[in-house]
Amino acid sequence: MRTASGLEGALRAEVDAEVRFDAGSRGAYATDGSNYRQVPIGVVVPRTVEAGARAVEVCARFGAPVLSRGGGTSLAGQCTNTAVVIDWSKYCHALVSVDPEARTCVVEPGLVLDELNRQLADYRLQFGPKPSTHSHCALGGMIGNNSCGASAQAYGKTVDNVRRLEVLTYDGVRMWVGPTSKAERARIAAEGGRRAEIYDGLDRIVGEYLADIRRGYPKIPRRVSGYNLDSLLPENGFDVARALVGSEGTLVTVVRAEVDLVPVPPYQSLLVLGYDDICTAADDVPRLLEHCTPGELEALDGRMAQLMREEHAYLDSLNSLPEGGSWLMAQFNGDTQEDVDEQAHALLRSVGRDEKDATVAFSDDPRREQRMLRAREAGLGVTARPPDDRETWEGWEDSAVPPERLGDYLRDLKELFGEFGYDHPSLYGHFGQGCVHTRIPFGMKTADGVADFRRFLERAADLVVSYGGSLSGEHGDGQARGELLTRMFGERLVAAFGEMKAVFDPENRMNPGKVTGPNPVDGQLRLGPGWRPDTPDTHFGYPDDDHSFTRAVMRCVGIGNCRAHHGAVMCPSYRATEEEEHSTRGRARLLFEMLDGHPDSAVTDGWRSTEVHDALDLCLACKGCKSDCPTGVDMATLKAEFLAHHYAGRPRPAAHYSMGWLPVWARLSRIAPSLVNTVARAPGVAGLGKRLAGVDGARQAPVFAPRSFLQWWRARAAEEPDPADPRTVVVWPDTFSTYFHPSVAISAVRVLEDAGFQVAVPTEPVCCGLTWISTGQLATAKKVVRRTLRVLRPYLEAGTPVIGLEPSCTAVFRADAPELMPADQDVGRLAGQFRTFAEHLVHHAPDGWRPPALGRQAVVQTHCHQHAIMKDDADRELMRRAHLVTDVLDEGCCGLAGNFGFERGHHEVSMVIAEQGVLPAVRAAAPGSLLLADGFSCRTQIEQGDTGRGALHLAEALALGLDTTLPSERPERLAQRAAPPSRTARWATTAGAAVLTATAVAGAAAGVGRAASRRTRRGGG
């Protein structure tokens, strides 16, 4: 290949794309969801499919390998290579056309499956295959991988749903391909040229290997391994499009696809059957299939259920399951509720079971069905990081056998696990089609462990072949299984694969080293015996990661849920930018590279890395990933750790001093809050202040209250309750509820006292240290927390509950502080005593107490830290008791996220995030609805987001309900909020500043003049 710099220059000059050859981009794309790692040459993000095609042309001119990439979730190493990565997902995601009558559509390769189905909803159509990554997998990747998912039971694999493909070869042939008759092939041959050569080559391969193709492919529902030469058989219509599906980008680049669609089932029901063990469940699959035709037939074993319980994950799903040690889940589709219900009941009658049996659960409620199925869909994340600290890996996560032989295969596979000392990995999957998923505790860091990994794969390959099965039933071959294909297909068919590769890609430039001419299964490993990462000293203790920053980073296994566009919280910055490096996964990849475990690591300057800093800069520290990531990556903590080291011994950004030290400045504001507010909003003066403070000019400074909560509390002169009295509670005076919205804390006192509690408030300065933690000033944060612990000591010793009102502060004491100071006993005590306002009232209020009946609709925005750490179960229950009909938004982060949305350069991203869900939902709320947001950031974003509305804390709403009747419209107007300074005051401040400046300048000028005069007199003497 010619020089990378020349290639980069040509791509920039000739391609309408974002061209990235920087270390950060290369590090973010160095691996996928697999065990493999190859640092790319560069990354190209085309703005159109034409630009993507042009990028391939430029790469061909330079002889550079090419790798097309969508969601990047491949588990077999298909999406990592030393190549130019073309990421189609950011721009090339159009639904080009829909033909509802023919039930087809044309798509671009970057279109995400869930987004496609959302756009098809009005037609009541969908794309049939639905892998568990449906929220973020791209259609191009599904075609490249021949994806399936649970719904393949009804609709088949992706290959069964592709009509035509528009493809581009490395040497420039662009064509639509599909079923091709003899007459059509004759016409192509007559035209001559490179296209004719391709078809002639395919004809020759089929002719030469006809008998091998007919005999050599296992006749099972889930054969995904190998190239689809069987699609070229005469009886299959010489379908070139389907022959290319599953080729993993090794043959062509797919630029558009025409796919079949299926009707969305109007009704569904779910039947779950319990069994003693997973092998017994597998034994029963053939019998079930004799008596029904389910849309899905999934399996979940007791080991996975055990892991979920130990991880306290998906407990609502587990609680929906019937008795048993393993389970089969059969979902039925139909046109009426009676139809789907009868399908389930007919199956029960046929197999001699009854809906009332303890081992049977039936549901025709869609919400309950989704809850039950969620446990199965979560398999990869749950099994990736078991609580026993064993790291599990893919590699044999995807085998498939004839369903009628599945039980015996599982017994032999478990025996093989035992032989290698792999204990008992969870076994689950698409049992209705004989496909088995698992993750295995391979030893991927030592030479012996890697040698065993290779031997196991070879033995397992021979085992599955002996059952007439496939190495891969869904995830493809890539590097994980490419070397093993000869064991499945034999030398002749694998030679035919190589000839097919040569027909389309004679120079071996398309994703080389995968499927054909494969790299070794134990080569290019993400870890391996040569991996030697740094082991840095850290501020956080990482108690859940064996006290290791490296293990905390390695929680990310590449599942990619952080690239979802809707629902939950994770990852707001990705949703705003659609950039891999601004996803949780991309950041984790860069931190992994920063550890410098490989000689070719893209990031070489450790904690000082600009690339890692830039990727973390747009992390909102919302902690959404801590709860939404299947493996619990906590990027907010990793960011704080990085910032602490990155700025150690050198100046920090101004925002770290202005907003990082906000609690100090807020206390100082008590000297003259009105003056502070006026100066902060005075024309000219405010702009200068924002520039000096590192605050974005588009942001308005929040208004300090004229009287703080602590001033109100001291004026009240209440008698201090005994900390040991069981009725005593401490109301935590956080910075936001004290100095900006004291009505929140005052309201909390009002409600708690109404419930019979005696309230105490620390009058000495206390703080959770949140602002120092979020800006990475961790040594200071520890000092702040230690001082707070000293103030709280009487309450800690008495076990007095502490009531948090600001969710982010509560989250600090429940999660961040114990991780930052894991050995401090008082930190542990405070974590156990710190409760949310709702938790205390729901679980500890006297039996006779009831909140006021508000009788309203309420739109509720849950703070991200509450979503991640405390959850909102208690809030929902308290609102229910208050007769609130709630719409708890599932629109993600508000976008402000503490200091993030105020920092210079973040405002645009902050507002994009807000406009993706929260602000439109607020604007759509009925005028009489309550708007509830316990987080100060959320309330501020709503107030500054051009919604015409304000939001209340739940405590404020309840306090208002105790004292008055809420108005029919905009009830939030009853909240006591500090008014911004008047226009006159603001301009007067500006004028005063101008006068002072002019006076100072004049004084300085006069002083200079006098000095000059004296020098002149001296010189003249």
PDB file of N, CA and C in Angstrom, residues 835-891:
ATOM      1  N   ARG A 835     -31.178   8.317  52.185  1.00  0.00           N
ATOM      2  CA  ARG A 835     -32.389   7.903  51.487  1.00  0.00           C
ATOM      3  C   ARG A 835     -32.926   9.045  50.640  1.00  0.00           C
ATOM      4  N   THR A 836     -33.681   8.688  49.636  1.00  0.00           N
ATOM      5  CA  THR A 836     -34.410   9.720  48.906  1.00  0.00           C
ATOM      6  C   THR A 836     -35.636  10.115  49.709  1.00  0.00           C
ATOM      7  N   PHE A 837     -36.167  11.266  49.394  1.00  0.00           N
ATOM      8  CA  PHE A 837     -37.383  11.772  50.025  1.00  0.00           C
ATOM      9  C   PHE A 837     -38.512  10.744  49.891  1.00  0.00           C
ATOM     10  N   ALA A 838     -38.687  10.206  48.684  1.00  0.00           N
ATOM     11  CA  ALA A 838     -39.771   9.246  48.448  1.00  0.00           C
ATOM     12  C   ALA A 838     -39.524   7.929  49.174  1.00  0.00           C
ATOM     13  N   GLU A 839     -38.270   7.458  49.162  1.00  0.00           N
ATOM     14  CA  GLU A 839     -37.974   6.197  49.851  1.00  0.00           C
ATOM     15  C   GLU A 839     -38.365   6.276  51.317  1.00  0.00           C
ATOM     16  N   HIS A 840     -38.055   7.388  51.941  1.00  0.00           N
ATOM     17  CA  HIS A 840     -38.340   7.480  53.373  1.00  0.00           C
ATOM     18  C   HIS A 840     -39.839   7.525  53.632  1.00  0.00           C
ATOM     19  N   LEU A 841     -40.563   8.274  52.841  1.00  0.00           N
ATOM     20  CA  LEU A 841     -41.999   8.386  53.076  1.00  0.00           C
ATOM     21  C   LEU A 841     -42.736   7.098  52.732  1.00  0.00           C
ATOM     22  N   VAL A 842     -42.295   6.406  51.704  1.00  0.00           N
ATOM     23  CA  VAL A 842     -42.986   5.176  51.303  1.00  0.00           C
ATOM     24  C   VAL A 842     -42.703   4.038  52.282  1.00  0.00           C
ATOM     25  N   HIS A 843     -41.457   3.926  52.719  1.00  0.00           N
ATOM     26  CA  HIS A 843     -41.063   2.754  53.508  1.00  0.00           C
ATOM     27  C   HIS A 843     -41.019   2.997  55.013  1.00  0.00           C
ATOM     28  N   HIS A 844     -41.023   4.278  55.455  1.00  0.00           N
ATOM     29  CA  HIS A 844     -40.793   4.529  56.879  1.00  0.00           C
ATOM     30  C   HIS A 844     -41.786   5.488  57.507  1.00  0.00           C
ATOM     31  N   ALA A 845     -42.707   6.024  56.743  1.00  0.00           N
ATOM     32  CA  ALA A 845     -43.727   6.898  57.333  1.00  0.00           C
ATOM     33  C   ALA A 845     -44.671   6.073  58.208  1.00  0.00           C
ATOM     34  N   PRO A 846     -45.256   6.689  59.230  1.00  0.00           N
ATOM     35  CA  PRO A 846     -46.218   5.955  60.068  1.00  0.00           C
ATOM     36  C   PRO A 846     -47.359   5.382  59.234  1.00  0.00           C
ATOM     37  N   ASP A 847     -47.885   4.268  59.694  1.00  0.00           N
ATOM     38  CA  ASP A 847     -48.917   3.563  58.930  1.00  0.00           C
ATOM     39  C   ASP A 847     -50.117   4.439  58.599  1.00  0.00           C
ATOM     40  N   GLY A 848     -50.474   5.337  59.477  1.00  0.00           N
ATOM     41  CA  GLY A 848     -51.684   6.124  59.240  1.00  0.00           C
ATOM     42  C   GLY A 848     -51.492   7.319  58.342  1.00  0.00           C
ATOM     43  N   TRP A 849     -50.259   7.619  57.969  1.00  0.00           N
ATOM     44  CA  TRP A 849     -50.041   8.846  57.193  1.00  0.00           C
ATOM     45  C   TRP A 849     -50.283   8.598  55.712  1.00  0.00           C
ATOM     46  N   ARG A 850     -50.901   9.566  55.079  1.00  0.00           N
ATOM     47  CA  ARG A 850     -51.106   9.528  53.635  1.00  0.00           C
ATOM     48  C   ARG A 850     -50.715  10.878  53.045  1.00  0.00           C
ATOM     49  N   PRO A 851     -50.094  10.897  51.897  1.00  0.00           N
ATOM     50  CA  PRO A 851     -49.789  12.183  51.260  1.00  0.00           C
ATOM     51  C   PRO A 851     -51.077  12.851  50.796  1.00  0.00           C
ATOM     52  N   PRO A 852     -51.053  14.149  50.541  1.00  0.00           N
ATOM     53  CA  PRO A 852     -52.257  14.825  50.058  1.00  0.00           C
ATOM     54  C   PRO A 852     -52.682  14.269  48.703  1.00  0.00           C
ATOM     55  N   ALA A 853     -53.978  14.217  48.482  1.00  0.00           N
ATOM     56  CA  ALA A 853     -54.510  13.704  47.213  1.00  0.00           C
ATOM     57  C   ALA A 853     -54.508  14.847  46.203  1.00  0.00           C
ATOM     58  N   LEU A 854     -53.552  14.813  45.294  1.00  0.00           N
ATOM     59  CA  LEU A 854     -53.405  15.907  44.327  1.00  0.00           C
ATOM     60  C   LEU A 854     -54.346  15.763  43.144  1.00  0.00           C
ATOM     61  N   GLY A 855     -54.674  14.517  42.771  1.00  0.00           N
ATOM     62  CA  GLY A 855     -55.651  14.296  41.726  1.00  0.00           C
ATOM     63  C   GLY A 855     -55.314  14.973  40.412  1.00  0.00           C
ATOM     64  N   ARG A 856     -54.117  14.830  39.953  1.00  0.00           N
ATOM     65  CA  ARG A 856     -53.664  15.477  38.725  1.00  0.00           C
ATOM     66  C   ARG A 856     -52.939  14.499  37.805  1.00  0.00           C
ATOM     67  N   GLN A 857     -52.875  14.878  36.539  1.00  0.00           N
ATOM     68  CA  GLN A 857     -51.918  14.279  35.634  1.00  0.00           C
ATOM     69  C   GLN A 857     -50.549  14.871  35.956  1.00  0.00           C
ATOM     70  N   ALA A 858     -49.518  14.076  35.817  1.00  0.00           N
ATOM     71  CA  ALA A 858     -48.166  14.575  36.074  1.00  0.00           C
ATOM     72  C   ALA A 858     -47.208  14.025  35.026  1.00  0.00           C
ATOM     73  N   VAL A 859     -46.435  14.919  34.445  1.00  0.00           N
ATOM     74  CA  VAL A 859     -45.349  14.525  33.550  1.00  0.00           C
ATOM     75  C   VAL A 859     -44.067  14.569  34.368  1.00  0.00           C
ATOM     76  N   VAL A 860     -43.346  13.463  34.419  1.00  0.00           N
ATOM     77  CA  VAL A 860     -42.234  13.306  35.348  1.00  0.00           C
ATOM     78  C   VAL A 860     -40.939  13.051  34.587  1.00  0.00           C
ATOM     79  N   GLN A 861     -39.940  13.866  34.856  1.00  0.00           N
ATOM     80  CA  GLN A 861     -38.599  13.643  34.320  1.00  0.00           C
ATOM     81  C   GLN A 861     -37.714  13.131  35.437  1.00  0.00           C
ATOM     82  N   THR A 862     -37.298  11.867  35.340  1.00  0.00           N
ATOM     83  CA  THR A 862     -36.437  11.260  36.353  1.00  0.00           C
ATOM     84  C   THR A 862     -34.995  11.677  36.111  1.00  0.00           C
ATOM     85  N   HIS A 863     -34.338  12.138  37.144  1.00  0.00           N
ATOM     86  CA  HIS A 863     -32.932  12.532  37.042  1.00  0.00           C
ATOM     87  C   HIS A 863     -32.084  11.319  36.659  1.00  0.00           C
ATOM     88  N   CYS A 864     -31.081  11.544  35.830  1.00  0.00           N
ATOM     89  CA  CYS A 864     -30.255  10.435  35.330  1.00  0.00           C
ATOM     90  C   CYS A 864     -29.570   9.672  36.458  1.00  0.00           C
ATOM     91  N   HIS A 865     -29.074  10.390  37.467  1.00  0.00           N
ATOM     92  CA  HIS A 865     -28.392   9.706  38.567  1.00  0.00           C
ATOM     93  C   HIS A 865     -29.374   8.873  39.381  1.00  0.00           C
ATOM     94  N   GLN A 866     -30.599   9.347  39.499  1.00  0.00           N
ATOM     95  CA  GLN A 866     -31.607   8.542  40.183  1.00  0.00           C
ATOM     96  C   GLN A 866     -31.926   7.294  39.369  1.00  0.00           C
ATOM     97  N   HIS A 867     -32.073   7.467  38.063  1.00  0.00           N
ATOM     98  CA  HIS A 867     -32.302   6.321  37.173  1.00  0.00           C
ATOM     99  C   HIS A 867     -31.198   5.283  37.345  1.00  0.00           C
ATOM    100  N   ALA A 868     -29.963   5.752  37.483  1.00  0.00           N
ATOM    101  CA  ALA A 868     -28.822   4.836  37.504  1.00  0.00           C
ATOM    102  C   ALA A 868     -28.586   4.207  38.863  1.00  0.00           C
ATOM    103  N   ILE A 869     -28.794   4.970  39.945  1.00  0.00           N
ATOM    104  CA  ILE A 869     -28.368   4.510  41.267  1.00  0.00           C
ATOM    105  C   ILE A 869     -29.549   4.146  42.164  1.00  0.00           C
ATOM    106  N   MET A 870     -30.462   5.077  42.373  1.00  0.00           N
ATOM    107  CA  MET A 870     -31.524   4.835  43.355  1.00  0.00           C
ATOM    108  C   MET A 870     -32.768   4.217  42.745  1.00  0.00           C
ATOM    109  N   LYS A 871     -32.984   4.379  41.462  1.00  0.00           N
ATOM    110  CA  LYS A 871     -34.217   3.986  40.772  1.00  0.00           C
ATOM    111  C   LYS A 871     -35.386   4.850  41.267  1.00  0.00           C
ATOM    112  N   ASP A 872     -36.531   4.704  40.623  1.00  0.00           N
ATOM    113  CA  ASP A 872     -37.655   5.576  40.960  1.00  0.00           C
ATOM    114  C   ASP A 872     -38.874   4.801  41.440  1.00  0.00           C
ATOM    115  N   ASP A 873     -38.676   3.569  41.906  1.00  0.00           N
ATOM    116  CA  ASP A 873     -39.810   2.771  42.363  1.00  0.00           C
ATOM    117  C   ASP A 873     -40.565   3.466  43.490  1.00  0.00           C
ATOM    118  N   ALA A 874     -39.820   3.998  44.461  1.00  0.00           N
ATOM    119  CA  ALA A 874     -40.474   4.652  45.592  1.00  0.00           C
ATOM    120  C   ALA A 874     -41.192   5.913  45.137  1.00  0.00           C
ATOM    121  N   ASP A 875     -40.618   6.639  44.219  1.00  0.00           N
ATOM    122  CA  ASP A 875     -41.271   7.849  43.712  1.00  0.00           C
ATOM    123  C   ASP A 875     -42.587   7.508  43.032  1.00  0.00           C
ATOM    124  N   ARG A 876     -42.573   6.466  42.234  1.00  0.00           N
ATOM    125  CA  ARG A 876     -43.811   6.066  41.558  1.00  0.00           C
ATOM    126  C   ARG A 876     -44.887   5.683  42.577  1.00  0.00           C
ATOM    127  N   GLU A 877     -44.478   4.988  43.629  1.00  0.00           N
ATOM    128  CA  GLU A 877     -45.448   4.590  44.631  1.00  0.00           C
ATOM    129  C   GLU A 877     -45.977   5.800  45.404  1.00  0.00           C
ATOM    130  N   LEU A 878     -45.089   6.720  45.750  1.00  0.00           N
ATOM    131  CA  LEU A 878     -45.536   7.914  46.476  1.00  0.00           C
ATOM    132  C   LEU A 878     -46.481   8.738  45.606  1.00  0.00           C
ATOM    133  N   MET A 879     -46.172   8.860  44.329  1.00  0.00           N
ATOM    134  CA  MET A 879     -47.065   9.599  43.438  1.00  0.00           C
ATOM    135  C   MET A 879     -48.404   8.895  43.287  1.00  0.00           C
ATOM    136  N   ARG A 880     -48.381   7.572  43.272  1.00  0.00           N
ATOM    137  CA  ARG A 880     -49.646   6.830  43.185  1.00  0.00           C
ATOM    138  C   ARG A 880     -50.503   7.104  44.411  1.00  0.00           C
ATOM    139  N   ARG A 881     -49.853   7.101  45.591  1.00  0.00           N
ATOM    140  CA  ARG A 881     -50.598   7.367  46.821  1.00  0.00           C
ATOM    141  C   ARG A 881     -51.140   8.794  46.851  1.00  0.00           C
ATOM    142  N   ALA A 882     -50.449   9.697  46.147  1.00  0.00           N
ATOM    143  CA  ALA A 882     -50.909  11.087  46.080  1.00  0.00           C
ATOM    144  C   ALA A 882     -51.932  11.296  44.962  1.00  0.00           C
ATOM    145  N   HIS A 883     -52.421  10.203  44.400  1.00  0.00           N
ATOM    146  CA  HIS A 883     -53.456  10.234  43.349  1.00  0.00           C
ATOM    147  C   HIS A 883     -52.987  11.016  42.128  1.00  0.00           C
ATOM    148  N   LEU A 884     -51.721  10.834  41.792  1.00  0.00           N
ATOM    149  CA  LEU A 884     -51.180  11.409  40.564  1.00  0.00           C
ATOM    150  C   LEU A 884     -51.197  10.352  39.470  1.00  0.00           C
ATOM    151  N   VAL A 885     -51.695  10.716  38.308  1.00  0.00           N
ATOM    152  CA  VAL A 885     -51.650   9.844  37.142  1.00  0.00           C
ATOM    153  C   VAL A 885     -50.404  10.254  36.366  1.00  0.00           C
ATOM    154  N   THR A 886     -49.396   9.424  36.425  1.00  0.00           N
ATOM    155  CA  THR A 886     -48.075   9.860  35.973  1.00  0.00           C
ATOM    156  C   THR A 886     -47.727   9.374  34.570  1.00  0.00           C
ATOM    157  N   ASP A 887     -47.047  10.241  33.871  1.00  0.00           N
ATOM    158  CA  ASP A 887     -46.381   9.894  32.620  1.00  0.00           C
ATOM    159  C   ASP A 887     -44.895  10.083  32.880  1.00  0.00           C
ATOM    160  N   VAL A 888     -44.238   8.999  33.288  1.00  0.00           N
ATOM    161  CA  VAL A 888     -42.804   9.068  33.572  1.00  0.00           C
ATOM    162  C   VAL A 888     -42.069   8.968  32.246  1.00  0.00           C
ATOM    163  N   LEU A 889     -41.417  10.044  31.877  1.00  0.00           N
ATOM    164  CA  LEU A 889     -40.815  10.128  30.551  1.00  0.00           C
ATOM    165  C   LEU A 889     -39.714   9.081  30.378  1.00  0.00           C
ATOM    166  N   ASP A 890     -39.672   8.527  29.191  1.00  0.00           N
ATOM    167  CA  ASP A 890     -38.587   7.624  28.798  1.00  0.00           C
ATOM    168  C   ASP A 890     -37.850   8.282  27.642  1.00  0.00           C
ATOM    169  N   GLU A 891     -37.446   9.525  27.882  1.00  0.00           N
ATOM    170  CA  GLU A 891     -36.861  10.343  26.821  1.00  0.00           C
ATOM    171  C   GLU A 891     -35.378  10.600  27.035  1.00  0.00           C
TER     172      GLU A 891
END
